[in-house]
Coordinates of C-alpha atoms and ligand atoms in Angstrom, one line a residue:
M278 CA 0.1 0.3 0.1
N279 CA 0.9 3.4 -0.7
V280 CA 1.5 5.6 2.7
L281 CA 1.9 9.3 3.0
L282 CA 3.7 10.5 6.5
L283 CA 3.3 14.1 7.3
G284 CA 6.0 15.3 9.5
S285 CA 10.1 16.2 9.2
G286 CA 11.4 15.6 13.0
G287 CA 12.9 12.9 14.7
R288 CA 9.4 10.9 15.1
E289 CA 8.5 11.2 11.7
F290 CA 12.3 9.6 10.3
T291 CA 11.2 6.8 13.6
F292 CA 8.1 6.2 12.0
A293 CA 9.6 6.1 8.5
W294 CA 12.2 3.5 9.8
K295 CA 9.6 1.3 11.3
L296 CA 7.1 1.7 8.2
S297 CA 10.0 0.5 6.0
Q298 CA 10.0 -2.7 7.3
S299 CA 6.6 -3.4 6.7
P300 CA 5.7 -6.2 4.3
L301 CA 2.5 -4.3 3.6
L302 CA 4.3 -1.3 2.0
T303 CA 4.4 -0.4 -1.6
S304 CA 5.9 3.4 -1.6
L305 CA 6.2 5.4 1.4
Y306 CA 6.6 9.4 0.8
I307 CA 7.4 11.7 3.4
A308 CA 6.0 15.5 3.5
P309 CA 8.4 17.3 4.1
G310 CA 11.0 14.5 5.9
N311 CA 14.2 15.7 6.4
A312 CA 17.7 14.1 5.0
G313 CA 17.0 11.0 7.2
T314 CA 14.1 10.1 5.8
T315 CA 15.1 9.5 2.0
A316 CA 16.6 6.2 3.3
F317 CA 13.1 4.8 3.9
G318 CA 11.2 6.7 1.2
Q319 CA 10.8 9.6 -0.7
N320 CA 10.6 13.0 0.6
V321 CA 8.1 15.5 -1.3
S322 CA 8.1 19.3 -0.6
I323 CA 4.3 20.1 0.5
D324 CA 3.0 22.6 3.2
I325 CA 1.6 19.9 5.6
N326 CA -1.1 22.7 7.1
D327 CA -1.8 23.4 3.2
F328 CA -4.7 20.4 2.8
E329 CA -5.7 21.3 -0.7
S330 CA -2.1 20.2 -1.5
V331 CA -1.7 17.3 0.6
G332 CA -5.2 15.8 -1.4
S333 CA -4.1 16.3 -4.6
F334 CA -0.5 14.9 -3.9
V335 CA -2.6 11.8 -2.3
Q336 CA -5.0 11.7 -5.7
A337 CA -2.0 11.8 -7.8
K338 CA -0.3 8.7 -6.3
N339 CA -2.9 6.7 -5.3
I340 CA -1.9 7.2 -1.1
E341 CA -4.2 4.7 1.0
I342 CA -3.4 6.0 4.1
V343 CA -1.9 9.1 5.5
I344 CA -0.2 8.7 8.6
V345 CA -0.2 12.2 10.4
G346 CA 3.1 12.6 13.0
P347 CA 2.4 16.5 14.4
E348 CA -0.3 18.0 16.2
E349 CA -0.6 20.7 14.1
P350 CA -2.6 19.1 11.1
L351 CA -5.1 17.3 13.3
V352 CA -5.6 20.0 15.5
R353 CA -6.5 22.1 12.4
G354 CA -8.8 19.7 11.0
I355 CA -7.0 17.6 8.3
V356 CA -9.2 14.3 9.3
D357 CA -12.6 16.1 8.9
Y358 CA -11.1 17.5 5.5
F359 CA -10.7 14.7 4.4
Q360 CA -13.5 13.3 5.0
A361 CA -15.6 16.1 3.9
M362 CA -13.9 15.8 0.4
P363 CA -15.5 13.3 -1.9
A364 CA -12.6 12.6 -3.9
L365 CA -10.8 12.0 -0.8
S366 CA -12.9 10.4 1.7
A367 CA -11.9 6.6 1.4
V368 CA -8.3 8.1 2.0
K369 CA -8.0 6.8 5.6
V370 CA -6.2 9.3 7.9
F371 CA -4.5 7.9 11.1
G372 CA -5.1 10.4 13.7
P373 CA -8.0 12.2 15.6
A374 CA -10.4 14.4 13.9
K375 CA -10.8 18.0 15.5
K376 CA -12.9 17.4 17.8
G377 CA -10.9 14.5 19.5
A378 CA -7.7 16.7 18.6
R379 CA -8.9 19.2 20.9
L380 CA -7.7 17.4 23.8
E381 CA -4.5 18.9 22.8
G382 CA -5.4 21.8 21.1
S383 CA -7.9 23.4 24.0
K384 CA -6.0 23.0 27.7
E385 CA -9.2 24.0 28.8
F386 CA -11.3 21.6 27.0
A387 CA -9.2 18.5 28.5
K388 CA -9.6 19.9 31.7
I389 CA -13.0 20.2 31.7
F390 CA -13.1 16.8 30.0
M391 CA -11.2 15.1 32.6
T392 CA -13.3 16.4 35.6
N393 CA -16.3 15.4 34.0
N394 CA -14.9 11.9 33.6
N395 CA -13.4 11.7 36.9
I396 CA -10.2 11.6 35.7
P397 CA -7.2 12.7 38.2
T398 CA -5.1 15.9 37.2
A399 CA -4.3 18.9 39.1
A400 CA -7.5 21.5 39.9
F401 CA -8.0 24.3 37.7
A402 CA -9.3 27.5 36.9
S403 CA -9.7 29.2 33.5
F404 CA -9.8 32.8 32.5
T405 CA -10.7 34.7 29.5
R406 CA -9.0 38.1 28.7
E407 CA -12.0 40.0 29.7
Q408 CA -11.6 38.2 33.0
S409 CA -7.9 39.0 33.9
E410 CA -8.9 41.1 37.0
Y411 CA -10.6 37.9 38.0
A412 CA -7.3 35.8 37.6
H413 CA -5.2 38.7 40.1
A414 CA -8.3 38.2 42.3
F415 CA -7.8 34.6 41.9
I416 CA -4.1 33.7 42.7
D417 CA -4.4 36.5 45.7
Q418 CA -6.5 34.3 47.2
I419 CA -4.9 31.0 46.9
K420 CA -1.6 29.7 48.9
N421 CA -0.7 26.7 46.7
R422 CA 2.0 26.9 44.3
I423 CA 0.4 27.3 40.7
V424 CA 1.1 26.6 37.1
L425 CA -0.1 29.1 33.9
K426 CA -1.1 27.8 30.4
A427 CA -2.0 29.4 27.6
D428 CA -5.2 27.3 26.3
G429 CA -3.9 26.8 22.7
L430 CA -0.9 25.2 20.7
A431 CA 1.9 27.1 21.6
A432 CA 4.9 24.7 20.7
G433 CA 5.7 23.4 24.3
K434 CA 6.4 26.9 24.9
G435 CA 2.7 27.8 26.7
V436 CA 3.8 26.9 30.3
I437 CA 4.7 29.0 33.0
I438 CA 5.5 27.9 36.5
P439 CA 6.1 31.3 38.6
K440 CA 8.2 31.0 41.6
T441 CA 6.4 33.8 43.6
K442 CA 3.3 35.4 43.4
E443 CA 5.2 38.8 41.4
E444 CA 5.7 36.4 39.1
A445 CA 2.3 34.9 38.8
H446 CA 0.8 38.2 38.5
E447 CA 3.1 39.3 35.4
A448 CA 2.5 36.1 33.6
I449 CA -1.3 36.5 33.9
D450 CA -0.5 40.0 32.3
E451 CA 2.0 38.7 29.8
I452 CA -0.7 36.0 28.6
L453 CA -4.1 37.8 28.7
V454 CA -3.3 41.5 28.2
N455 CA -0.3 41.8 26.4
N456 CA -1.3 38.5 24.3
K457 CA 2.2 36.8 24.6
F458 CA 0.8 33.7 22.7
G459 CA -1.4 35.3 20.5
E460 CA -4.9 33.3 19.6
S461 CA -3.5 30.5 21.9
G462 CA -3.5 32.7 25.1
K463 CA -7.1 33.5 24.6
V464 CA -8.2 31.7 27.7
L465 CA -5.6 31.0 30.3
V466 CA -5.6 28.3 32.6
I467 CA -4.0 28.1 36.1
E468 CA -3.9 24.8 37.9
D469 CA -2.2 23.2 41.2
F470 CA 1.3 22.7 40.8
M471 CA 1.7 18.9 41.1
E472 CA 4.9 17.6 42.9
G473 CA 6.4 14.6 41.3
I474 CA 8.1 12.0 38.8
E475 CA 6.9 12.7 35.4
L476 CA 6.2 10.1 32.6
S477 CA 4.5 9.6 29.5
V478 CA 2.4 6.8 28.5
F479 CA 1.3 6.2 24.8
V480 CA -1.8 4.2 23.8
L481 CA -3.1 3.4 20.3
T482 CA -6.9 3.2 19.6
D483 CA -9.5 2.8 17.3
G484 CA -12.0 4.4 19.6
V485 CA -13.3 1.1 21.2
H486 CA -10.1 -1.0 21.6
Y487 CA -6.9 0.0 23.1
K488 CA -3.1 -1.3 23.0
I489 CA -0.8 0.0 25.7
L490 CA 2.7 0.7 24.6
P491 CA 5.6 1.0 26.6
A492 CA 6.0 4.0 29.0
A493 CA 9.1 6.5 28.7
K494 CA 10.6 9.3 29.9
D495 CA 11.5 12.4 28.5
Y496 CA 14.3 15.0 29.5
K497 CA 12.8 18.4 28.8
R498 CA 15.2 20.7 30.4
I499 CA 18.0 22.2 27.9
G500 CA 20.5 21.7 30.8
E501 CA 22.0 18.6 33.1
N502 CA 20.0 18.1 36.2
D503 CA 17.0 19.3 34.7
T504 CA 18.0 23.1 34.7
G505 CA 17.3 26.1 32.0
P506 CA 14.6 26.4 29.7
N507 CA 12.2 23.7 28.5
T508 CA 13.0 22.4 25.0
G509 CA 11.0 19.8 22.4
G510 CA 13.0 17.1 24.6
M511 CA 16.7 16.6 24.8
G512 CA 16.7 12.7 25.6
A513 CA 14.7 9.2 26.3
V514 CA 14.8 6.3 27.8
S515 CA 12.1 3.3 28.2
P516 CA 11.3 1.4 30.1
I517 CA 11.6 3.4 33.1
P518 CA 11.6 2.0 36.9
H519 CA 8.4 4.2 38.0
A520 CA 6.2 2.8 35.6
D521 CA 5.7 -0.5 37.2
P522 CA 3.1 -2.9 37.0
E523 CA 0.9 -1.7 40.0
F524 CA 1.3 1.8 38.9
M525 CA 0.4 1.1 35.8
K526 CA -2.7 -1.1 36.6
K527 CA -3.7 2.4 38.2
V528 CA -2.8 4.2 34.9
E529 CA -5.1 2.2 33.0
E530 CA -7.7 1.7 35.4
R531 CA -8.3 5.6 36.7
I532 CA -7.1 7.4 33.3
I533 CA -6.8 5.3 29.9
I534 CA -10.3 3.5 30.4
P535 CA -12.1 6.3 31.4
T536 CA -10.4 8.5 28.8
I537 CA -11.5 6.4 26.0
K538 CA -14.9 5.6 27.6
G539 CA -15.5 9.8 28.0
L540 CA -14.8 10.5 24.0
R541 CA -17.2 7.9 23.1
D542 CA -19.9 9.1 25.9
D543 CA -19.0 12.2 23.8
N544 CA -19.4 10.9 20.5
I545 CA -15.7 11.7 19.6
S546 CA -14.8 9.3 17.2
Y547 CA -10.8 8.8 17.9
K548 CA -8.7 6.8 15.8
G549 CA -4.7 7.1 17.0
F550 CA -2.8 7.6 19.6
I551 CA -3.0 9.8 22.7
F552 CA 0.1 10.5 24.6
F553 CA -0.3 11.0 28.2
G554 CA 1.7 13.4 30.2
L555 CA 1.6 11.9 33.9
M556 CA 3.2 13.0 36.9
R557 CA 3.6 10.4 39.2
V558 CA 2.7 12.0 42.7
G559 CA 4.1 9.6 45.4
E560 CA 2.0 6.2 44.4
D561 CA -0.8 7.7 42.2
P562 CA -1.1 8.8 38.6
Y563 CA -2.4 12.4 37.5
V564 CA -2.5 13.3 34.0
I565 CA -0.5 16.9 33.3
E566 CA -1.9 17.2 29.9
Y567 CA -3.0 15.2 26.7
N568 CA -1.3 14.9 23.4
V569 CA -3.1 13.3 20.2
R570 CA -0.1 12.4 19.0
M571 CA 3.2 10.5 19.9
G572 CA 6.1 11.8 21.6
D573 CA 9.3 13.5 20.2
P574 CA 11.8 12.1 21.3
E575 CA 9.9 9.3 23.3
T576 CA 8.9 7.7 19.6
Q577 CA 12.6 7.2 19.5
V578 CA 13.2 5.0 22.3
V579 CA 9.5 3.2 22.1
F580 CA 9.5 2.4 18.8
A581 CA 13.4 0.9 18.9
R582 CA 11.3 -1.7 20.8
L583 CA 8.6 -2.4 19.0
Q584 CA 8.6 -5.7 16.9
S585 CA 5.2 -5.4 15.8
D586 CA 4.6 -4.0 12.3
L587 CA 3.3 -0.4 12.8
L588 CA 1.7 -0.3 9.3
A589 CA -0.6 -3.1 9.9
L590 CA -1.4 -2.0 13.7
T591 CA -2.5 1.6 11.9
C592 CA -4.7 -0.4 9.1
A593 CA -6.1 -2.3 12.2
T594 CA -6.8 1.0 14.0
M595 CA -8.2 2.6 10.6
D596 CA -10.4 -0.4 10.4
N597 CA -11.7 -1.0 14.2
E598 CA -9.8 -4.1 14.5
L599 CA -7.3 -3.1 16.9
G600 CA -8.9 -6.1 19.4
K601 CA -7.9 -8.6 17.3
A602 CA -4.0 -7.1 16.9
E603 CA -1.0 -7.7 19.4
I604 CA 1.6 -5.5 20.2
H605 CA 5.2 -7.1 20.5
V606 CA 7.8 -5.2 22.3
N607 CA 11.6 -6.6 23.6
D608 CA 12.5 -6.5 26.9
N609 CA 15.4 -4.2 25.8
T610 CA 15.8 -0.4 27.2
A611 CA 16.1 2.0 24.6
V612 CA 17.9 5.4 25.2
T613 CA 17.9 8.3 22.9
V614 CA 20.5 11.4 23.2
V615 CA 19.7 14.7 21.3
L616 CA 22.1 16.2 19.8
V617 CA 21.1 20.2 19.5
S618 CA 22.1 23.2 17.7
G619 CA 24.3 25.3 19.7
G620 CA 21.7 27.9 21.4
Y621 CA 18.8 26.1 21.0
P622 CA 16.1 26.3 22.2
G623 CA 16.6 30.3 21.7
N624 CA 18.4 31.5 18.3
Y625 CA 20.7 29.1 16.6
E626 CA 22.2 28.5 13.1
K627 CA 21.6 26.2 10.5
G628 CA 23.4 24.6 7.7
K629 CA 26.3 23.1 9.8
P630 CA 27.7 20.5 7.9
I631 CA 27.6 17.2 9.7
S632 CA 30.3 14.5 10.0
G633 CA 30.8 10.9 11.8
L634 CA 27.2 9.3 10.8
S635 CA 28.0 5.8 10.5
N636 CA 25.9 2.5 10.2
E637 CA 25.4 1.0 13.8
T638 CA 24.2 -2.4 15.3
D639 CA 22.0 -2.1 18.1
G640 CA 21.6 2.1 17.6
I641 CA 20.4 4.3 14.5
Y642 CA 21.3 8.3 14.2
I643 CA 17.6 9.3 14.1
H644 CA 17.8 12.4 12.2
A645 CA 15.3 15.4 13.5
G646 CA 16.6 18.8 12.2
T647 CA 19.2 17.7 9.0
A648 CA 18.9 18.5 5.1
F649 CA 21.0 17.8 2.2
D650 CA 22.6 20.9 0.7
Q651 CA 23.8 19.0 -2.2
E652 CA 25.3 16.1 -1.4
K653 CA 26.2 17.0 2.0
I654 CA 24.1 16.8 4.9
V655 CA 23.9 19.7 7.4
T656 CA 22.2 21.0 10.5
S657 CA 18.6 22.8 9.7
G658 CA 16.8 22.7 13.0
G659 CA 17.4 23.0 16.8
R660 CA 17.3 19.7 17.5
V661 CA 19.4 17.7 14.8
L662 CA 20.0 14.2 15.6
A663 CA 18.7 11.7 18.0
C664 CA 21.1 9.2 18.9
T665 CA 19.5 6.1 19.7
A666 CA 20.6 2.6 21.3
W667 CA 19.5 -0.4 22.9
D668 CA 20.8 -3.1 24.9
K669 CA 19.8 -5.5 27.5
N670 CA 20.0 -2.9 30.4
L671 CA 20.2 0.8 31.1
E672 CA 23.8 1.3 32.0
A673 CA 25.1 -0.5 28.4
A674 CA 22.3 0.9 26.2
T675 CA 23.3 4.3 27.6
Q676 CA 26.7 4.2 27.1
K677 CA 26.0 2.7 23.6
A678 CA 24.0 6.0 22.9
Y679 CA 26.9 8.4 24.5
S680 CA 29.0 6.6 22.4
M681 CA 27.6 7.5 19.1
A682 CA 26.7 11.1 20.6
D683 CA 30.7 11.4 20.9
K684 CA 31.2 10.1 17.2
V685 CA 28.9 12.7 15.4
E686 CA 30.4 16.1 14.7
F687 CA 28.7 19.4 13.8
D688 CA 29.8 23.6 14.6
N689 CA 28.3 24.7 17.8
A690 CA 27.2 20.7 18.8
Y691 CA 25.5 20.6 22.2
Y692 CA 24.3 17.5 24.5
R693 CA 23.2 16.7 27.8
R694 CA 25.7 14.2 29.1
D695 CA 22.9 12.7 32.0
I696 CA 20.4 11.2 30.1
G697 CA 19.2 8.2 31.9
F698 CA 21.5 9.0 35.2
D699 CA 18.6 9.6 37.5
L700 CA 17.4 5.9 36.7
R701 CA 20.4 3.8 37.6
Ligands
AMP959 P1 2.7 20.8 29.5 O1 2.8 21.7 28.1 O2 1.3 21.0 29.7 O3 3.3 19.1 29.1 O4 3.6 21.3 30.6 C1 5.1 21.7 30.3 C2 5.8 21.0 31.5 O5 5.5 21.7 32.7 C3 5.2 19.7 32.1 O6 6.2 18.8 31.3 C4 5.8 19.7 33.5 O7 7.1 19.6 33.6 C5 5.5 20.8 33.8 N1 4.0 21.4 34.3 C6 2.8 21.3 33.6 N2 1.9 21.1 34.3 C7 2.2 21.0 35.6 C8 1.4 20.5 36.9 N3 0.5 20.8 37.4 N4 2.7 20.7 38.1 C9 3.8 20.3 37.9 N5 4.2 20.8 36.6 C10 3.9 20.8 35.5
LIG960 N1 8.1 15.0 24.3 C1 7.2 15.5 24.6 C2 6.5 16.0 23.4 O1 6.4 15.2 22.5 O2 5.4 16.8 23.6

């Protein structure tokens, strides 16, 4: 079958790598892809948020399934667009329609959904631009530490954790009055700060059945020991000790099952991944956020352990047959260390030649922000490569991932040297 994969990061490289192993695959196209994805299929330069162009390409190439990597096309309604077009409605688009994508597209919607379905999450209140005075008054009368969030998509930058009341007041004005996050900050969500350990849990669902993938930990801050600004993710590990079977049973019963049931109760048909960003507080799981796609860089380590056919799983999802499918995952530990351009997540330069990439056994250089400049592979983004390795245990996998990271060179490369060390 002919497949079109949308996206260009490390997550999409990982999808392309796994899809290319499927006997069901005829041709794989990646829009827009990166230098690395050309090893698995043909890159096509289409704007993935221009649904008309995506639709024309799908018709021209007889694409049977479109797999959407990032959230933005889903939140903008790519699934709804295809369903509404007679010429495209038979094409399978993997991912939720607009209504379901609101789980990620609107934090207020997600909080209300969780409250309605008794899903554990931090207590919250939300305020519109017209209600900024109430937001100020609200934080004056509470004692708890709080977190402020822009309601809409903000590329991972819409969360502020103020250290003092003054900072919190300033943040309210930044979001609601000065429009720091534009339209995404039309509504402000204020919630209780939760103290605990984070984890990422991934579920594949056809709306009725579901399969739980291995949990992973993402390292979000730029600096070692979790310091400095948030990034898209500087590394990841799977499996993780804090997702033990007893804890995961609570996650399934209190969070996963009520989420899927809640979507059905609201008549929201949902096919795709649900990414539960969780906080383990003591022995109990709480939802920090939902995402309607796989994580990046968590996909790199989760799929490195996946032994099942990813294309068969996506087809089973689209055909409501996930109940009959099985997901096989090996017992390895997978670790990924992300090499970034110096300056990221702030300003950084692009176009730096990359050297030292090699073929590895038990490891793979996952391209994220790479492009071709003539024949040369050069940097083209903040997160450039995810050096991903697997082995029988965490120590061995970590060592391998770091030896891979050490071998690669580009001007001003940076990576954290403590990925996985807290889990040893
Ligand atoms: P989000 O974009 O909602 O995942 O938030 C980004 C990061 O902010 C999370 O990964 C957490 O580290 C942190 N965070 C968000 N909400 C909370 C909360 N209620 N309590 C503690 N930390 C939080
Ligand atoms: N690694 C976090 C995310 O994909 O949002």
